[in-house]
mmCIF file of C-alpha atoms in Angstrom:
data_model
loop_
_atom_site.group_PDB
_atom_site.id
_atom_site.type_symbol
_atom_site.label_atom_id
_atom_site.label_comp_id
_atom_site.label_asym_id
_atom_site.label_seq_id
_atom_site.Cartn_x
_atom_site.Cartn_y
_atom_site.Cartn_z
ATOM 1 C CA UNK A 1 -8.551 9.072 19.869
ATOM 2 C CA UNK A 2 -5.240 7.688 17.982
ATOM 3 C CA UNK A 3 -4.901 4.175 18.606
ATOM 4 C CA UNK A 4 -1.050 3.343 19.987
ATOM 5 C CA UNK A 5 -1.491 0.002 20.654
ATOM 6 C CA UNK A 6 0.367 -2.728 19.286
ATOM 7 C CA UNK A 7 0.344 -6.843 18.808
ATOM 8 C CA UNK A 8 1.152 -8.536 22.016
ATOM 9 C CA UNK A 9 4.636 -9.924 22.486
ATOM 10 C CA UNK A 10 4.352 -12.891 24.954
ATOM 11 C CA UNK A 11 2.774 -16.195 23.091
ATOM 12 C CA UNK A 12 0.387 -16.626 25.903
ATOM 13 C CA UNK A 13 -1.458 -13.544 25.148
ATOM 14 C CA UNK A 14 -1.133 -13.291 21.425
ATOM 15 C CA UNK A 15 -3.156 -17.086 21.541
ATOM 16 C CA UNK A 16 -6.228 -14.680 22.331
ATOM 17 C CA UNK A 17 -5.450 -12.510 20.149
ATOM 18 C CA UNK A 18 -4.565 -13.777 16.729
ATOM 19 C CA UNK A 19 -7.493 -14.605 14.830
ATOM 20 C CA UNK A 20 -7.523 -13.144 11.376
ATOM 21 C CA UNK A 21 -4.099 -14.123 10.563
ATOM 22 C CA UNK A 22 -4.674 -13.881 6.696
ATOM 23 C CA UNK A 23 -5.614 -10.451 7.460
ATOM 24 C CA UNK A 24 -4.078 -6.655 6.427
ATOM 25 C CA UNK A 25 -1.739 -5.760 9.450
ATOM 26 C CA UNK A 26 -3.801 -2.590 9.534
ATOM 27 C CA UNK A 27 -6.934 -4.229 9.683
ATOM 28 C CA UNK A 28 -5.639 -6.634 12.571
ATOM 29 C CA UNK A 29 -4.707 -3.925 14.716
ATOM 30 C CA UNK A 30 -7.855 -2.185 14.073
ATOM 31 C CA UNK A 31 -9.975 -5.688 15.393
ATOM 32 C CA UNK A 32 -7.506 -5.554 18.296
ATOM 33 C CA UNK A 33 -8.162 -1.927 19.682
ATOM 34 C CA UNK A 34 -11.612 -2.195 21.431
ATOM 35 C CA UNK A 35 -10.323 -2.824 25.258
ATOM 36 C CA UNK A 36 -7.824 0.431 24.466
ATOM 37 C CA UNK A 37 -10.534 2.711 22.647
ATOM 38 C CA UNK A 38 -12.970 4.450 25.941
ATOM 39 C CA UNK A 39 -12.103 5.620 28.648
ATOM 40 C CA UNK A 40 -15.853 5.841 29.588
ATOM 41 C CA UNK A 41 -16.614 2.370 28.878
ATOM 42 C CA UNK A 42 -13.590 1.603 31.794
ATOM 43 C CA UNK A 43 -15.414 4.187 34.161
ATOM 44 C CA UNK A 44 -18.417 2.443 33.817
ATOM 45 C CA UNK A 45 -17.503 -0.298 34.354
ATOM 46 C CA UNK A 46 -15.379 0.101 37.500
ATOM 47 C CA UNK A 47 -18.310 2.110 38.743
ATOM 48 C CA UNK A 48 -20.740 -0.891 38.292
ATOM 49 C CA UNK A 49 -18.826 -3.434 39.701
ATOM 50 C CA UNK A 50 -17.814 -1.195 43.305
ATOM 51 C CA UNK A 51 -21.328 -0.252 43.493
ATOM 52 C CA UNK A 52 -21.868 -4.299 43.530
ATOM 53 C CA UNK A 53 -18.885 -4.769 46.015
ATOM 54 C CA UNK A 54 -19.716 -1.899 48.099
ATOM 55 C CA UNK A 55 -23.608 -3.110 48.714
ATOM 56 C CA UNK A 56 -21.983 -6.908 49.632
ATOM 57 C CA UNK A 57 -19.278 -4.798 52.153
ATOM 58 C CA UNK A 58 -22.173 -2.708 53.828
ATOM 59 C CA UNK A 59 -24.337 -5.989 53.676
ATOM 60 C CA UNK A 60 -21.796 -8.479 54.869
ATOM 61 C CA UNK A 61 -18.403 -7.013 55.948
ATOM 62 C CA UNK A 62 -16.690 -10.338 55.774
ATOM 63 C CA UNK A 63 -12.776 -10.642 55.112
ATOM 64 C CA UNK A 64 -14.297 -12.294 51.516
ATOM 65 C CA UNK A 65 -16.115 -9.188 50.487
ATOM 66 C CA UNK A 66 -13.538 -6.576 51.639
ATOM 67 C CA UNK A 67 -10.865 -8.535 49.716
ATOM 68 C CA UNK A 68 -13.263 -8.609 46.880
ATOM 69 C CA UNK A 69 -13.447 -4.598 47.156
ATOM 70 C CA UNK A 70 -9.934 -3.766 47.502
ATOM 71 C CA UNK A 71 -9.332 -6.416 44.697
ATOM 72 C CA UNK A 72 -12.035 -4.486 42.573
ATOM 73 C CA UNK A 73 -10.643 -1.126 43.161
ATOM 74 C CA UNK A 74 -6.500 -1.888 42.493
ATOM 75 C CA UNK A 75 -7.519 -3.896 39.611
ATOM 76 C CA UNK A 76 -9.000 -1.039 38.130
ATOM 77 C CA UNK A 77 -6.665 1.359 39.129
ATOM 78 C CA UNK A 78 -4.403 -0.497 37.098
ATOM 79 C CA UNK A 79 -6.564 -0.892 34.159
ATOM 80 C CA UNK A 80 -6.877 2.715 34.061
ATOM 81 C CA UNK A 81 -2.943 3.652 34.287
ATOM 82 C CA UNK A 82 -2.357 1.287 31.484
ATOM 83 C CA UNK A 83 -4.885 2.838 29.261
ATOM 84 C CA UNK A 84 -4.056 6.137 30.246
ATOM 85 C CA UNK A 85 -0.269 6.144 30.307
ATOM 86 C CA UNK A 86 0.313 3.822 27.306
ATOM 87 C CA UNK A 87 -1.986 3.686 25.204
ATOM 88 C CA UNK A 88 -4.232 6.570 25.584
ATOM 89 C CA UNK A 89 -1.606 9.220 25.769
ATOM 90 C CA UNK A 90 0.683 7.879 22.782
ATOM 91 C CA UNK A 91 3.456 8.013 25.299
ATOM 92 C CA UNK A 92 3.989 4.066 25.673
ATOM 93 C CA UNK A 93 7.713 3.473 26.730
ATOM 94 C CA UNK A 94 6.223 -0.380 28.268
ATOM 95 C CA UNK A 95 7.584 -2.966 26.002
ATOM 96 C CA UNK A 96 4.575 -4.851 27.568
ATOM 97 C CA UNK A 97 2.173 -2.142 27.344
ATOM 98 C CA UNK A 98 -0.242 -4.238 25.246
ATOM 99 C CA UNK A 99 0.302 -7.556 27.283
ATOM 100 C CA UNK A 100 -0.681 -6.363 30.782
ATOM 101 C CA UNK A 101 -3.864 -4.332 29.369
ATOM 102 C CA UNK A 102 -5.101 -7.585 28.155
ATOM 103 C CA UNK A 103 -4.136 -9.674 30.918
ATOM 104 C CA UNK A 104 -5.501 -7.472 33.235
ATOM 105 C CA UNK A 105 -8.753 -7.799 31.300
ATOM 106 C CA UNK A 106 -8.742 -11.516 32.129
ATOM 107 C CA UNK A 107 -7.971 -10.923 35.592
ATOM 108 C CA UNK A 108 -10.695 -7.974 36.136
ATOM 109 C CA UNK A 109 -13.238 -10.958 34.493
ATOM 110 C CA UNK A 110 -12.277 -13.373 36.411
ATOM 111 C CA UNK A 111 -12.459 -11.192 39.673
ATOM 112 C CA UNK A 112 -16.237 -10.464 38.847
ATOM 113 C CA UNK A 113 -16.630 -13.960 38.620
ATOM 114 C CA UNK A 114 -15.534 -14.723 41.620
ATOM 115 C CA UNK A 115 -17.247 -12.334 43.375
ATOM 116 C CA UNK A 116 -20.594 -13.322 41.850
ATOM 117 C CA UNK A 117 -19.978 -16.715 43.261
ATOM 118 C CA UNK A 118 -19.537 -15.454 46.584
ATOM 119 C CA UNK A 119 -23.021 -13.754 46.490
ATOM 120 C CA UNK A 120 -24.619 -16.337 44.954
ATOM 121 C CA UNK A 121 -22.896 -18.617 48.205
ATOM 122 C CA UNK A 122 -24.042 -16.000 50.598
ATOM 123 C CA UNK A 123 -27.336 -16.820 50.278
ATOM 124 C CA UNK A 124 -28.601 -12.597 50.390
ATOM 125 C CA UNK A 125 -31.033 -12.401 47.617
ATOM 126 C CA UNK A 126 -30.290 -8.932 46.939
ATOM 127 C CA UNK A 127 -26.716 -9.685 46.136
ATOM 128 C CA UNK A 128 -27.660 -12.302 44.277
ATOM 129 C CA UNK A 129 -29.927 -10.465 41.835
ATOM 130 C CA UNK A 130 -27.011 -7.360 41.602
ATOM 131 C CA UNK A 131 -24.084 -9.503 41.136
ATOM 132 C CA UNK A 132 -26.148 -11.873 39.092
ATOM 133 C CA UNK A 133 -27.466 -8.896 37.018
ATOM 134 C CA UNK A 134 -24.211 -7.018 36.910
ATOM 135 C CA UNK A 135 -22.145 -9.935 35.242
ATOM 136 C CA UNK A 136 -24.513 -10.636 32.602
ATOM 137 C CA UNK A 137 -24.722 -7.285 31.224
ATOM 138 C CA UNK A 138 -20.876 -6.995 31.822
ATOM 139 C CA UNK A 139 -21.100 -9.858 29.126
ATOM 140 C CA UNK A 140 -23.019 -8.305 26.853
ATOM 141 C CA UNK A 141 -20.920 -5.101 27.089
ATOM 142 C CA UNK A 142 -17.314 -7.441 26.700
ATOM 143 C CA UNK A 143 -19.125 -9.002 23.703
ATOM 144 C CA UNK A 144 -19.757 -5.396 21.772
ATOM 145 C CA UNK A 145 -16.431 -3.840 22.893
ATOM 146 C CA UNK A 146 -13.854 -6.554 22.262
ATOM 147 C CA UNK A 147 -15.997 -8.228 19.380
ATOM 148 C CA UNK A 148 -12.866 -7.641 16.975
ATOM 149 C CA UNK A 149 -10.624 -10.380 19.081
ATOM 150 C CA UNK A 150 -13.590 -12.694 20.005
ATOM 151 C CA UNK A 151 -11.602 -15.573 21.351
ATOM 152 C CA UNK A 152 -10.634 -12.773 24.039
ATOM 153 C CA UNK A 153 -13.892 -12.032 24.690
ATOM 154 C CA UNK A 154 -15.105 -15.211 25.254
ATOM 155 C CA UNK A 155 -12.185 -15.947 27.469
ATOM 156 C CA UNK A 156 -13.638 -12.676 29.564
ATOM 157 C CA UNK A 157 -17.026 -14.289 29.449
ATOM 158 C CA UNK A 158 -16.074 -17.942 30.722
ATOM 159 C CA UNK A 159 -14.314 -16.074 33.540
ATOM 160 C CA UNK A 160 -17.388 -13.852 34.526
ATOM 161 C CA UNK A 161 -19.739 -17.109 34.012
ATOM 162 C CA UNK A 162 -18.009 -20.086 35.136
ATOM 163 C CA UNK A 163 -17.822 -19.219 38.826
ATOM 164 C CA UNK A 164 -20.993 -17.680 39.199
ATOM 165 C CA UNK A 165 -22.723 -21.346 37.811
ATOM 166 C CA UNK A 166 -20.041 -23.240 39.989
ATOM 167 C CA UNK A 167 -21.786 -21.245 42.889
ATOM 168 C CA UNK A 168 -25.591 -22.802 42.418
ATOM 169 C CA UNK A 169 -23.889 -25.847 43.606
ATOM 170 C CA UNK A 170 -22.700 -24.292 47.256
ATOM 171 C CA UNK A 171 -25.652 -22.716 48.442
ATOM 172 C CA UNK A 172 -29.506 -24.722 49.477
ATOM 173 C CA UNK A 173 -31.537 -23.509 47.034
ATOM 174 C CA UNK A 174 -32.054 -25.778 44.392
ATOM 175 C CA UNK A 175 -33.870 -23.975 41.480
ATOM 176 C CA UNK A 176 -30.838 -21.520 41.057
ATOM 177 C CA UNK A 177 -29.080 -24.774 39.882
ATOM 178 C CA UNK A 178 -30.810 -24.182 36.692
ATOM 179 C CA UNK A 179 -28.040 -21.895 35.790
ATOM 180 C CA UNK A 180 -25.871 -24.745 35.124
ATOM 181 C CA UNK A 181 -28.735 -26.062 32.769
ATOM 182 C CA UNK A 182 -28.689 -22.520 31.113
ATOM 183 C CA UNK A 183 -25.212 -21.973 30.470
ATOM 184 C CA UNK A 184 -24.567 -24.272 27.696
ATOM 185 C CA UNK A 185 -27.728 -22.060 25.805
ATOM 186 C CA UNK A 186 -26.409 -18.664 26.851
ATOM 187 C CA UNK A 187 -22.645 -19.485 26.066
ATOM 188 C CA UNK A 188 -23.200 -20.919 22.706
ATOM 189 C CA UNK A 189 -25.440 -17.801 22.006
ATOM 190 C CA UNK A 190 -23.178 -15.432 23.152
ATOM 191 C CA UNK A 191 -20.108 -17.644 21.186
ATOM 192 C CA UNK A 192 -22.454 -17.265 18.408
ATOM 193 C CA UNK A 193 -23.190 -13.638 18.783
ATOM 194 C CA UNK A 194 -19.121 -12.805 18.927
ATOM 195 C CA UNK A 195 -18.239 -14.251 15.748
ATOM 196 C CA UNK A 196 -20.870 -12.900 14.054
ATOM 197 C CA UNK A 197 -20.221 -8.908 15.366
ATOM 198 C CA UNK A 198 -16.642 -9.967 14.226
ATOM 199 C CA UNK A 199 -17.875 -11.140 10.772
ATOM 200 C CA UNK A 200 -19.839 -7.760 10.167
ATOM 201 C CA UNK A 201 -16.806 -5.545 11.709
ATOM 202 C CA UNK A 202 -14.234 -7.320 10.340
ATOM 203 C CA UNK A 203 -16.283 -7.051 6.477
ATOM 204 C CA UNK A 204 -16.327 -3.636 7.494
ATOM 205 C CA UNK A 205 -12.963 -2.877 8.006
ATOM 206 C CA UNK A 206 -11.800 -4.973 4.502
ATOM 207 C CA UNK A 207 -14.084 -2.228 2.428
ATOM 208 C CA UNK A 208 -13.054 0.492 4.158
ATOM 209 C CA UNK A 209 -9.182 0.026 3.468
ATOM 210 C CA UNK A 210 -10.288 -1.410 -0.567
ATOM 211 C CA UNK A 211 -12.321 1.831 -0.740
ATOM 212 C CA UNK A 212 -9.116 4.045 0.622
ATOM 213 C CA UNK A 213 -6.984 1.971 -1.785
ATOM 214 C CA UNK A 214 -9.021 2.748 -4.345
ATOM 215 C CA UNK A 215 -9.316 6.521 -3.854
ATOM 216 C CA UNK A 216 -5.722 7.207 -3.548
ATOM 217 C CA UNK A 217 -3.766 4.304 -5.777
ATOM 218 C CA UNK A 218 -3.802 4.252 -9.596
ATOM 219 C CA UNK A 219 -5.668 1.709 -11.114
ATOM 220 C CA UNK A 220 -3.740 0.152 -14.001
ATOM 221 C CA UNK A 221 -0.087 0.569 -12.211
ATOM 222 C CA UNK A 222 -1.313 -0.251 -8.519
ATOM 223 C CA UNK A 223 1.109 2.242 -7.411
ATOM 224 C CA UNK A 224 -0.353 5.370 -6.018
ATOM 225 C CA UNK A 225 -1.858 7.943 -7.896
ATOM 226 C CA UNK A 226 -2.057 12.043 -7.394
ATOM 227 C CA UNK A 227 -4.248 12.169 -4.516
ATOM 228 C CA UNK A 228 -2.162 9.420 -2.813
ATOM 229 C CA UNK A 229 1.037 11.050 -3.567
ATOM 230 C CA UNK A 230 -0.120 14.829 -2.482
ATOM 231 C CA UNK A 231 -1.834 13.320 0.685
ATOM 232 C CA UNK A 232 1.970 11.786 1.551
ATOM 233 C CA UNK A 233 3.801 15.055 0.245
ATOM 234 C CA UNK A 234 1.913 17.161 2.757
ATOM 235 C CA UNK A 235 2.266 14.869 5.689
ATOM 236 C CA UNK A 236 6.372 15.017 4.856
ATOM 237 C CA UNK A 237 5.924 18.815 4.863
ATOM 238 C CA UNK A 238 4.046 18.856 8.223
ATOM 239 C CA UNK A 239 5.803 16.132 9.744
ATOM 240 C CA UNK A 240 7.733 16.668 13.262
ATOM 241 C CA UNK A 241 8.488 13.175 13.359
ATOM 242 C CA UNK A 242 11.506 13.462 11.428
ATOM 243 C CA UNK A 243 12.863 16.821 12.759
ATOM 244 C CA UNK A 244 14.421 18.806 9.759
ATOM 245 C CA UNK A 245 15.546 15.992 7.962
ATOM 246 C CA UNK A 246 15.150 16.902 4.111
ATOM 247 C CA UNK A 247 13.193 14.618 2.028
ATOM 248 C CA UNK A 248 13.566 14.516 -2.118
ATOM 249 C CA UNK A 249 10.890 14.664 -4.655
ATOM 250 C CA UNK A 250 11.664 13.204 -8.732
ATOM 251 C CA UNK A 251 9.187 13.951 -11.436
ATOM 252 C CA UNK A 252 9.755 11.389 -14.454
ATOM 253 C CA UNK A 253 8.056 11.593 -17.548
ATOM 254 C CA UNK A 254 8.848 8.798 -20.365
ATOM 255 C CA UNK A 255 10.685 9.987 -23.306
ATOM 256 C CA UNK A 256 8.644 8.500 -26.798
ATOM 257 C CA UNK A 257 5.994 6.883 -24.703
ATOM 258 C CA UNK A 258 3.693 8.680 -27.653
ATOM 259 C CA UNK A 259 5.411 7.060 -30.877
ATOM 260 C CA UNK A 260 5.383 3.574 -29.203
ATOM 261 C CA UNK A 261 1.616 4.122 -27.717
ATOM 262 C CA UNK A 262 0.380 5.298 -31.489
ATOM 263 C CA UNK A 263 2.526 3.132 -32.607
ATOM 264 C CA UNK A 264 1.767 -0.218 -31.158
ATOM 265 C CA UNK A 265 -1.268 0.766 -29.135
ATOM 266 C CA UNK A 266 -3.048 1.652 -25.629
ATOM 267 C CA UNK A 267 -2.515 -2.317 -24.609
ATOM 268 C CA UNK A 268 1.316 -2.242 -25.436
ATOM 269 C CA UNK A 269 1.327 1.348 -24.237
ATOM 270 C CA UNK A 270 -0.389 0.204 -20.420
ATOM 271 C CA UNK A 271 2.424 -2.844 -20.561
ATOM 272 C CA UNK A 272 4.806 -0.491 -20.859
ATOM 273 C CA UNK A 273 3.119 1.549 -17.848
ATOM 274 C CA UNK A 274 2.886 -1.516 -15.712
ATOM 275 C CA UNK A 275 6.802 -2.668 -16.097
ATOM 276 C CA UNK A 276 7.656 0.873 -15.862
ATOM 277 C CA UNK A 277 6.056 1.193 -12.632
ATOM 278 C CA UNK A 278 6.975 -1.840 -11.189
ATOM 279 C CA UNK A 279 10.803 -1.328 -11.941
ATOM 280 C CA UNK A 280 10.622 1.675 -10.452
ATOM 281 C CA UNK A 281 9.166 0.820 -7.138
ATOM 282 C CA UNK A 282 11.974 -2.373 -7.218
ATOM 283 C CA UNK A 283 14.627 0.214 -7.794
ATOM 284 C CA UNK A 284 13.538 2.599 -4.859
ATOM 285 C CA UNK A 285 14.194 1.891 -1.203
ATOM 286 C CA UNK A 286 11.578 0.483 1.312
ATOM 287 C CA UNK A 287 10.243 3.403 2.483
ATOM 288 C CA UNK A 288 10.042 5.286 -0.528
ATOM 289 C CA UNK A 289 6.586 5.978 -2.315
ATOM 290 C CA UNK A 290 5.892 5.846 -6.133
ATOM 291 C CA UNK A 291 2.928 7.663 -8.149
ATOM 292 C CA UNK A 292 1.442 7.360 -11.423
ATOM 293 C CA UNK A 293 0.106 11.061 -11.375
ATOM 294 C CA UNK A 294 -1.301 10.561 -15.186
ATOM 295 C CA UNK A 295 -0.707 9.792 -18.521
ATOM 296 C CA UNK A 296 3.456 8.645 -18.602
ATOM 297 C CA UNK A 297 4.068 10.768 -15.691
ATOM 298 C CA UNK A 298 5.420 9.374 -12.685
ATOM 299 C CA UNK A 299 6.382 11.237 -8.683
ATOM 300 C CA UNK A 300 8.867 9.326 -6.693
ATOM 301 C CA UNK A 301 8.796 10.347 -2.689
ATOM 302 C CA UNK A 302 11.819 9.887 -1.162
ATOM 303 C CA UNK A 303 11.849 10.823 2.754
ATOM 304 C CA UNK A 304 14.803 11.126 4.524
ATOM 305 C CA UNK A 305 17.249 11.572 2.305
ATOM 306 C CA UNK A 306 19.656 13.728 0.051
ATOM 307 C CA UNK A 307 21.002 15.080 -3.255
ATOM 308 C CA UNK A 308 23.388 11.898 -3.631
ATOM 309 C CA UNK A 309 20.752 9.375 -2.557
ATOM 310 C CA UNK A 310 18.330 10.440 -4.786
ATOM 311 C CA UNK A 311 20.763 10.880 -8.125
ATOM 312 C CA UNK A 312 21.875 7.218 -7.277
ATOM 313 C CA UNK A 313 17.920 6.104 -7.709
ATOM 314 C CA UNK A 314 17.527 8.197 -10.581
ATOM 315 C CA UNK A 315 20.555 6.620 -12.212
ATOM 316 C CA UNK A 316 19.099 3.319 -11.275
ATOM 317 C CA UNK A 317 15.735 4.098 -12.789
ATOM 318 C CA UNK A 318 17.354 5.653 -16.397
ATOM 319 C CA UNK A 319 19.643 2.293 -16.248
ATOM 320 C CA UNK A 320 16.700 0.000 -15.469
ATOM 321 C CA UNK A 321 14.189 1.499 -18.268
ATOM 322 C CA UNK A 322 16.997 1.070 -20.703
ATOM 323 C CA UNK A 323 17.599 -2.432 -19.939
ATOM 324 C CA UNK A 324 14.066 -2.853 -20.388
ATOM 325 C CA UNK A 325 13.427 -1.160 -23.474
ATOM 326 C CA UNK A 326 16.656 -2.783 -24.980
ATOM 327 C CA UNK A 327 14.762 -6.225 -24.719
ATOM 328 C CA UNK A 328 12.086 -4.836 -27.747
ATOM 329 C CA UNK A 329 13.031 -3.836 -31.283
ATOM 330 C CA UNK A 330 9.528 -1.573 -31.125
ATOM 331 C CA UNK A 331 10.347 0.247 -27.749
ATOM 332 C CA UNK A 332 13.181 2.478 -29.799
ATOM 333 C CA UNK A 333 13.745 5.378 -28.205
ATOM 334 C CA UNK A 334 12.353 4.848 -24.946
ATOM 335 C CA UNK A 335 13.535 6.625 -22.010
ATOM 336 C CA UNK A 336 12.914 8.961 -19.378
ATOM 337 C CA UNK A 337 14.029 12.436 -18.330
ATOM 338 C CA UNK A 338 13.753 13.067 -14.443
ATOM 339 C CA UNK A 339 13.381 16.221 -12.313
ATOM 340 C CA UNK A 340 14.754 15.690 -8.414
ATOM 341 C CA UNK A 341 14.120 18.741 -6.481
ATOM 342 C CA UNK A 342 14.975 18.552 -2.407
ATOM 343 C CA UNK A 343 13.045 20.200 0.295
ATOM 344 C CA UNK A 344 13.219 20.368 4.284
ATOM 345 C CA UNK A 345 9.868 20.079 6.377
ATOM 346 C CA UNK A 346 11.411 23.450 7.430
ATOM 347 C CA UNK A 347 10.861 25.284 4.574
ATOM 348 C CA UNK A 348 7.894 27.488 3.888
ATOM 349 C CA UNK A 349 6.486 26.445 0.654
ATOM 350 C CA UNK A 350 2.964 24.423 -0.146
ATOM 351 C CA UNK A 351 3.072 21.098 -2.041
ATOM 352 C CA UNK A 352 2.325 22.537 -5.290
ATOM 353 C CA UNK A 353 5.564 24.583 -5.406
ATOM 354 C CA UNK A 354 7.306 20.942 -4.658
ATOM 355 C CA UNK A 355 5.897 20.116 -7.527
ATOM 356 C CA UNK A 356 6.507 22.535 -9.451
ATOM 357 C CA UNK A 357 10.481 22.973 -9.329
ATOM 358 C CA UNK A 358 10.299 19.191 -9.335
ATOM 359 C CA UNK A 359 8.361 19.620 -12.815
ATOM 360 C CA UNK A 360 10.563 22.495 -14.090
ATOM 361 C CA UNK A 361 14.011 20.144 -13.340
ATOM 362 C CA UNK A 362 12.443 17.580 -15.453
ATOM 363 C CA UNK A 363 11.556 19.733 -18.434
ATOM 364 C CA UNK A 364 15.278 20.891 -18.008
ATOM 365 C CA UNK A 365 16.300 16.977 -18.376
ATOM 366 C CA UNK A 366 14.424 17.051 -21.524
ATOM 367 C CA UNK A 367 15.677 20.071 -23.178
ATOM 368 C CA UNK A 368 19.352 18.456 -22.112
ATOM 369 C CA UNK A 369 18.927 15.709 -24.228
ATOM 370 C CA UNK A 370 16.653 13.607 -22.933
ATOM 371 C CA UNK A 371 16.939 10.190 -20.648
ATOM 372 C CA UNK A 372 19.308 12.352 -17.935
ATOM 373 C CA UNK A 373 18.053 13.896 -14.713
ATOM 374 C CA UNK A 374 18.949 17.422 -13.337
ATOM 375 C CA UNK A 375 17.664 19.398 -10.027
ATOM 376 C CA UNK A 376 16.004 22.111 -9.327
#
């Protein structure tokens, strides 16, 4: 299931939530999305906890345990539209979406606790062993599904525990005060247990994005390299996001990358690379993507955008490399001839024949002189 949550908006709820600062944004978001990721981990639960307050009802139909039901049962309701309307479905038009799923986490744990209290204070042993029973492996469950935002979790926990120790004290029978003599053991275990799930999950997550960084940006440049590139020039060809809004493709190649590279060698030839590439992604707009698809030849991405858009960048980028070369007496003759091609999401054609009128505008730079760019 896609994941369409977000970062909460209101400071209260974002305290719970913001461990992990120095982390990716990516990686955040992915810690944050265990209470919006099952929709059978929600029916489970809600099904445990009415089976508990439907036994107390049938057991003890007091104005405490019918509240408790109806409490159970609208609390969950709501749980469930949240998920399901905006997050589950994509379709989330709630500013606050987010917000009220996790504070109606906090309310749904503290509503078990209270309940547990109440059965511990009514003195019925089998409610005591259910709802006793029931909240500790509600903990457990809390601690493995929201383990990537554990200061959440342990919020959950304190309000599923808390009350139900509080209770020993309210009802005759002295032994189950022990509870209160356990808690400090279980809570610091559990504590213990939360930040080390996040630890492993949150390791996890950091080599998963360095491995997909890896695979799909170049190495020397950092920018991205052909597999990268393709992967983004499909998505712009499938994409319905943007409607039929054209998107522009430039090829650049250097002009006498060779004679400077034999010349001077591979270390002042990967300098030249690295400058190259980092011009170029200064020159480009935010939301344009850059490529080092081998050697001294370079893909620029430009969604959204047009003819005159994309000549002003390429004018930019002939300008800039100019500039730069101008700065060494060895770099003579350095340059670079650029083939802009534009295309609509629309249009029937694959990647590779992108590419390729991209790649035969470039070769038609060259053959104009060099250090120019033409379309095709």
């Amino acid at each position: 299931m896609s994941n369409f949550h977000s970062f909460p908006s209101t400071p209260f709820i974002r305290w719970f939530v913001k461990d992990n600062q120095s982390l990716d944004r990516d990686i955040r978001l992915k810690l944050l999305k265990g209470p919006f990721t099952s929709r059978a981990a929600l029916v489970a639960a809600g099904m445990n906890t009415l089976l508990v307050c439907s036994v107390a009802v049938v057991l003890h139909p007091t104005l405490f345990f019918i509240s408790w039901l109806v409490a159970d049962m609208v609390i969950w309701i709501i749980r469930w539209f949240l998920l399901q309307r905006f997050m589950a479905s994509g379709k989330s038009s709630l500013r606050y979406a987010t917000d009220l799923s996790l504070l109606f986490g906090l309310i749904w744990a503290a509503e078990i606790g209270i309940g547990t209290a109440g059965c511990i204070i009514s003195q019925d042993p089998v409610l005591q062993v259910l709802a006793c029973t029931s909240a500790v492996s509600m903990n457990g469950a809390i601690a493995m599904r929201n383990q990537g935002i554990p200061r959440y979790a342990f919020t959950q926990i304190l309000l599923t525990d808390i009350p139900m120790k509080l209770a020993t004290l309210f009802q005759p029978e002295p032994m189950l005060r022990l509870l209160i003599l356990q808690a400090p053991m279980y809570l610091t275990g559990l504590w213990v247990l939360l930040n080390n799930l996040n630890a492993t999950l949150t390791t996890a997550y950091i080599s998963e994005a360095q491995s997909t960084h890896s695979a799909t940006h170049d190495k020397l440049t950092g920018v991205l390299n052909r597999l990268g590139i393709l992967n983004l020039m499909t998505a712009s060809l499938n994409s319905k996001t943007h409607g039929d809004s054209d998107f522009c493709v430039l090829c650049l190649d250097l002009d006498g990358f060779k004679k400077i590279n034999d010349a001077n060698g591979h270390a002042t030839g990967d300098r030249v690379l690295v400058s190259f590439s980092e011009m170029v992604t200064r020159v480009v707009r935010k939301g344009d993507a850059v490529a080092r698809i081998g050697g001294d030849e370079f893909i620029v991405l430009m969604p959204d955008t047009d003819k005159i858009s994309a000549s002003l960048i390429a004018e930019r980028i002939i300008k800039g490399l100019e500039d730069y070369a101008g700065k060494y007496e060895n770099y003579e003759g350095l340059g670079v001839s650029i083939g802009i091609t534009q295309t609509s999401p629309s249009e029937q054609g694959s990647v590779d024949q992108v590419l390729s009128r991209a790649d035969v505008a470039m070769y038609n730079a060259k053959s104009a002189g060099k250090n120019c760019f033409r379309f095709g």
